[in-house]
Amino acid sequence: MELMVLLNALVTRLLFVLHSLIGVWRVTAVKKEPKYWLLALLNLLLCLETGLTLKFKQGRGYKWFSPAIFLYLICTVPSLWLLEIHHGTQYCGNEPGAVQVNVSHQDFNQSKDSSHGSEGTDHHIIQTAKVFVNQLSTICETVWTLALHQTFLLLLVVGRWLLPIGVEITRDQLSQLLLMFVGTAADILEFASETLDIEDVRKNYALINAILAVWTWSMLQFPLDLAVQHIGCKPTTSTRRIPSLLLCRYSAELWNIGVSLFIQDGPFFIVRSILMGHFRIFNQMLVFFTVKNILVVTLQLYRLAVITLDFRATILQKSRKGEVSCCPCEPYEASTHATTDQDNEMKEFVVFPPKEESQIPSENQ
């Protein structure tokens, strides 16, 4: 096993565990009940996955699916649910830099009372750490929850980048996937923060649960890599049906369209439409992002129509030419094998010319 692969696999999962533990700590601090520390046991699943991946995959990832990302979602999403449902009423009146000023003042007082020996220095560091943690606890809950949301989405993107890739995915595909994840994370963060910050929404627990359910549903696209990989098929009789051929050729494009319609923009549009139509909640940003969701859904449907018409034209063109091979899906496999066979025949023809042609010049001489 390569050293860098091992380090990336362990460091990334360690970051996942630390962030999950911070979320559990905030839930315990907000609820003031130690029983919520039991949520930290979910990280045992991530530890088990780490051991299995190192043993059977030598630290590398799987095809089409990332178990580490999925288990990180399982470890972190419950904490964010509890924080959003609680949503304390503490007033956010902390001024910027207040924590730093208080810590520095406490450090100054502790430095006066501490001795000059090593024991005094250690005691001084411990006291400073305690003061810093206490000051962090005084930050209002809404700031903590928003910060956990932001770091959660950022760590999903960075973690997917740091995780060792498998043999089936290339660096080019990984770069495309990360760029898509950045835009997806920004949309999801905007949806959660913009809708849950509305006062009328906070008064309705059913709406909060519905919004969090849609938010959780949208997060399920992060463990999957189908957006940049083709499923691949073989030109057998079972794959000669039109739907199978269409899925075979445009698997990545169809997955992107399906994610937008059924996992992200479609559900986001439904939630925002219910807020405006049924609950009569209107504001400038809500209307803007609703129009944005409508535009994205319309463009995705237009893209689906273009793909279908292009595929239909290809099938009709091949049927008119009387071609038996009706699998235009895997050009990298089927056509590559065909071209290599033709190249081999051409090489044989050039290297070994027919005997009749080689004897003609000798007869003329």
XYZ file of C-alpha atoms in Angstrom:
365
model
C 0.000 0.000 0.000
C 1.328 3.416 -0.974
C 2.156 5.783 1.872
C 0.261 8.766 0.398
C -2.830 6.660 -0.210
C -2.759 5.481 3.400
C -2.267 9.013 4.768
C -5.044 10.500 2.632
C -7.457 7.752 3.603
C -6.748 8.083 7.338
C -6.508 11.891 7.522
C -9.748 12.435 5.617
C -11.705 10.039 7.808
C -10.144 11.589 10.914
C -11.450 14.993 9.813
C -14.891 13.461 9.324
C -14.854 12.017 12.837
C -13.655 15.272 14.453
C -16.320 17.351 12.728
C -18.995 14.856 13.719
C -17.843 14.961 17.347
C -18.006 18.758 17.339
C -21.611 18.536 16.172
C -22.433 16.049 18.946
C -20.751 18.323 21.487
C -22.903 21.249 20.377
C -26.075 19.172 20.647
C -25.103 18.085 24.168
C -24.305 21.681 25.158
C -27.571 23.018 23.736
C -29.818 20.264 25.092
C -27.868 20.072 28.380
C -28.345 16.305 28.481
C -25.330 13.948 28.443
C -27.337 11.188 26.761
C -26.834 12.889 23.388
C -23.192 11.830 23.523
C -24.522 8.471 22.360
C -24.675 9.994 18.867
C -20.890 9.751 18.834
C -21.234 5.963 18.600
C -22.240 6.403 14.959
C -18.593 7.099 14.228
C -17.870 3.443 14.925
C -19.422 2.716 11.524
C -16.886 5.019 9.915
C -14.064 3.314 11.813
C -15.306 -0.076 10.639
C -15.469 1.156 7.046
C -11.913 2.449 7.340
C -10.614 -0.939 8.411
C -12.475 -2.795 5.665
C -11.330 -0.338 2.992
C -7.705 -0.604 4.058
C -7.888 -4.387 4.092
C -9.803 -5.136 0.887
C -9.251 -2.030 -1.274
C -5.807 -0.929 -0.016
C -7.303 2.422 0.975
C -8.716 3.274 -2.463
C -12.292 4.137 -3.309
C -15.083 2.152 -4.900
C -16.780 2.514 -8.254
C -19.827 4.819 -8.385
C -20.154 5.051 -4.586
C -18.153 6.421 -1.630
C -18.973 4.623 1.651
C -16.880 7.100 3.669
C -18.941 10.075 2.463
C -22.199 8.203 3.074
C -21.226 7.247 6.636
C -20.064 10.818 7.283
C -23.571 11.952 6.355
C -25.041 9.422 8.778
C -22.769 10.663 11.586
C -23.367 14.392 11.073
C -26.910 14.887 9.758
C -28.669 13.847 13.039
C -26.744 16.493 14.998
C -27.684 19.208 12.514
C -31.321 18.087 12.660
C -31.393 18.447 16.439
C -29.704 21.853 16.338
C -32.112 23.180 13.711
C -35.178 21.858 15.521
C -33.999 23.343 18.829
C -32.971 26.723 17.358
C -32.360 28.555 20.628
C -33.621 32.074 21.174
C -30.310 33.389 22.485
C -29.635 36.903 21.250
C -26.614 37.131 18.967
C -25.046 40.173 20.491
C -21.424 39.058 20.511
C -19.267 41.711 18.967
C -16.447 40.717 16.635
C -13.288 40.143 18.590
C -15.012 39.934 21.968
C -13.841 36.395 22.474
C -10.258 37.337 21.723
C -10.333 40.295 24.120
C -11.755 38.233 26.975
C -9.284 35.448 26.407
C -6.354 37.812 26.321
C -7.535 39.503 29.534
C -7.913 36.142 31.245
C -4.501 35.104 30.004
C -3.025 38.268 31.506
C -4.576 37.556 34.901
C -3.483 33.939 34.799
C 0.063 34.947 33.913
C 0.222 37.078 37.027
C -0.856 34.272 39.328
C 1.116 31.478 37.703
C 4.635 30.652 38.778
C 7.686 30.721 36.536
C 8.270 26.944 36.679
C 7.197 24.276 34.240
C 4.205 23.303 36.391
C 2.985 26.868 36.355
C 3.352 27.043 32.577
C 1.359 23.837 32.094
C -1.332 25.079 34.444
C -1.429 28.370 32.577
C -1.938 26.606 29.217
C -4.723 24.425 30.635
C -6.509 27.403 32.129
C -6.213 29.313 28.861
C -7.705 26.390 26.946
C -10.600 26.171 29.402
C -11.294 29.873 29.064
C -11.202 29.626 25.267
C -13.679 26.734 25.276
C -15.978 28.591 27.647
C -15.893 31.640 25.412
C -16.752 29.505 22.393
C -19.728 28.159 24.300
C -21.077 31.678 24.781
C -21.422 32.206 21.029
C -25.083 32.166 20.089
C -26.560 28.933 18.821
C -27.574 30.236 15.409
C -23.965 31.171 14.616
C -22.781 27.732 15.714
C -25.423 25.962 13.617
C -24.654 27.994 10.502
C -20.923 27.406 10.968
C -21.512 23.652 11.252
C -23.600 23.729 8.067
C -20.876 25.591 6.190
C -17.992 23.441 7.390
C -20.056 20.313 6.759
C -20.532 21.120 3.075
C -16.960 22.338 2.635
C -15.597 19.192 4.235
C -17.720 17.063 1.898
C -16.032 18.655 -1.121
C -12.524 18.742 0.350
C -12.890 15.232 1.737
C -13.985 13.860 -1.620
C -10.895 15.509 -3.106
C -8.536 14.045 -0.511
C -9.988 10.542 -0.521
C -7.950 8.171 -2.716
C -9.729 7.480 -5.992
C -10.361 4.021 -7.327
C -9.147 2.484 -10.550
C -12.461 3.133 -12.303
C -12.406 6.949 -11.987
C -9.810 9.226 -13.569
C -8.383 12.537 -12.372
C -10.300 14.372 -15.078
C -13.581 12.843 -13.916
C -12.744 13.677 -10.296
C -12.104 17.335 -11.173
C -15.457 17.526 -12.955
C -17.170 15.924 -9.979
C -15.598 18.376 -7.513
C -16.666 21.379 -9.585
C -20.213 20.048 -9.617
C -20.103 19.469 -5.863
C -19.040 23.071 -5.205
C -22.082 24.447 -7.020
C -24.341 21.839 -5.442
C -23.091 22.627 -1.927
C -23.704 26.356 -2.445
C -27.299 25.721 -3.570
C -28.007 23.376 -0.661
C -26.569 25.810 1.909
C -28.612 28.646 0.445
C -31.783 26.543 0.551
C -31.345 25.543 4.189
C -30.248 28.941 5.507
C -32.676 31.025 3.444
C -35.820 29.031 4.200
C -35.144 28.180 7.852
C -34.334 31.804 8.705
C -37.905 32.919 7.933
C -39.780 33.690 11.153
C -43.075 32.190 9.988
C -41.274 28.959 9.152
C -39.680 28.774 12.599
C -43.124 28.882 14.188
C -44.274 25.799 12.273
C -42.526 22.577 13.321
C -44.089 20.643 10.446
C -42.482 23.028 7.962
C -39.116 22.727 9.713
C -39.249 18.942 9.519
C -40.297 19.041 5.858
C -37.485 21.431 4.919
C -34.921 19.347 6.807
C -36.222 16.196 5.104
C -35.745 17.778 1.666
C -32.322 19.029 2.741
C -31.328 15.511 3.840
C -32.655 14.051 0.594
C -30.531 16.477 -1.423
C -27.396 15.461 0.493
C -27.636 11.879 -0.770
C -26.114 12.838 -4.117
C -22.663 13.429 -2.610
C -21.664 9.759 -2.105
C -22.470 8.914 -5.751
C -20.095 9.350 -8.698
C -22.548 8.557 -11.509
C -22.483 12.144 -12.749
C -19.094 11.685 -14.449
C -19.050 7.964 -15.237
C -20.780 6.015 -17.965
C -22.472 2.813 -16.941
C -21.250 0.917 -19.984
C -22.970 -1.919 -21.798
C -22.192 -4.690 -24.209
C -23.926 -4.975 -27.575
C -26.013 -8.006 -26.662
C -29.602 -8.732 -27.515
C -30.785 -7.607 -24.082
C -29.372 -4.119 -24.625
C -30.925 -3.548 -28.030
C -34.067 -2.021 -26.592
C -34.344 1.717 -26.982
C -34.471 2.670 -23.242
C -31.446 0.489 -22.487
C -29.486 1.969 -25.368
C -30.410 5.501 -24.327
C -29.309 4.876 -20.743
C -26.165 3.166 -22.006
C -25.069 6.075 -24.175
C -26.124 9.061 -22.024
C -25.862 7.623 -18.502
C -23.900 10.556 -17.022
C -26.121 13.204 -18.657
C -29.312 11.429 -17.610
C -28.037 11.132 -14.044
C -27.370 14.879 -13.908
C -30.858 15.585 -15.211
C -32.403 13.155 -12.720
C -30.506 14.699 -9.807
C -31.671 18.173 -10.751
C -35.308 17.180 -11.261
C -35.848 14.732 -8.418
C -33.159 15.410 -5.795
C -32.258 19.101 -5.873
C -33.957 21.793 -7.967
C -37.278 19.975 -8.289
C -37.838 19.430 -4.523
C -36.465 22.905 -3.751
C -38.980 24.418 -6.176
C -41.860 22.459 -4.607
C -40.953 23.608 -1.079
C -40.623 27.241 -2.096
C -43.870 27.109 -4.070
C -45.691 25.727 -1.010
C -44.238 28.499 1.150
C -45.462 31.192 -1.229
C -48.703 29.613 -2.412
C -50.111 27.993 0.714
C -48.449 29.828 3.608
C -48.328 33.234 1.868
C -44.679 33.782 2.717
C -42.979 36.224 0.359
C -39.620 37.929 0.321
C -37.234 39.042 -2.373
C -34.741 36.187 -2.062
C -37.446 33.527 -1.883
C -39.013 34.751 -5.126
C -35.627 35.009 -6.843
C -34.536 31.476 -5.997
C -37.947 30.092 -6.916
C -37.599 31.624 -10.378
C -34.065 30.228 -10.537
C -35.361 26.717 -9.753
C -38.038 27.053 -12.449
C -35.398 28.088 -14.974
C -33.087 25.189 -14.085
C -35.897 22.625 -14.255
C -37.014 23.991 -17.636
C -33.482 23.862 -19.028
C -33.013 20.307 -17.775
C -36.227 19.209 -19.484
C -35.053 20.942 -22.653
C -31.735 19.097 -22.380
C -33.589 15.806 -21.977
C -35.630 16.508 -25.116
C -32.460 17.333 -27.085
C -30.766 14.104 -25.969
C -33.824 12.030 -26.871
C -34.174 13.574 -30.334
C -30.471 13.193 -31.044
C -30.543 9.539 -30.017
C -33.672 8.898 -32.105
C -32.020 10.449 -35.150
C -28.955 8.264 -34.642
C -31.043 5.104 -34.419
C -33.030 6.003 -37.550
C -29.864 6.771 -39.469
C -28.339 3.430 -38.551
C -31.520 1.527 -39.388
C -31.689 3.149 -42.841
C -28.118 2.137 -43.543
C -28.989 -1.418 -42.554
C -26.344 -1.669 -39.857
C -26.739 -4.674 -37.639
C -24.893 -3.180 -34.686
C -27.451 -0.985 -32.977
C -25.489 -0.175 -29.847
C -24.122 3.358 -30.325
C -23.493 3.546 -26.632
C -19.976 2.344 -25.936
C -17.806 3.926 -28.588
C -14.774 3.418 -26.407
C -15.263 -0.350 -26.361
C -17.174 -1.498 -29.440
C -15.767 0.959 -31.946
C -12.308 0.672 -30.473
C -12.281 -3.075 -30.941
C -13.575 -2.684 -34.475
C -10.921 -0.148 -35.392
C -8.170 -2.240 -33.884
C -9.293 -5.255 -35.925
C -9.298 -3.173 -39.076
C -5.867 -1.813 -38.268
C -4.544 -5.325 -37.780
C -5.958 -6.366 -41.151
C -4.351 -3.351 -42.806
C -1.028 -4.148 -41.170
C -1.217 -7.738 -42.397
C -2.046 -6.509 -45.875
C 0.903 -4.143 -45.943
C 3.417 -6.493 -44.418
C 2.298 -9.584 -46.307
C 1.150 -8.561 -49.825
C -0.634 -11.116 -51.983
C 1.632 -13.466 -53.973
C -0.048 -12.700 -57.301
C 0.809 -8.990 -57.111
C 4.378 -9.767 -56.090
C 4.848 -12.046 -59.125
C 3.547 -9.583 -61.751
C 6.676 -7.355 -61.892
C 8.940 -10.394 -62.317
C 6.969 -11.632 -65.329
C 7.154 -8.208 -66.976
C 10.854 -8.133 -66.534
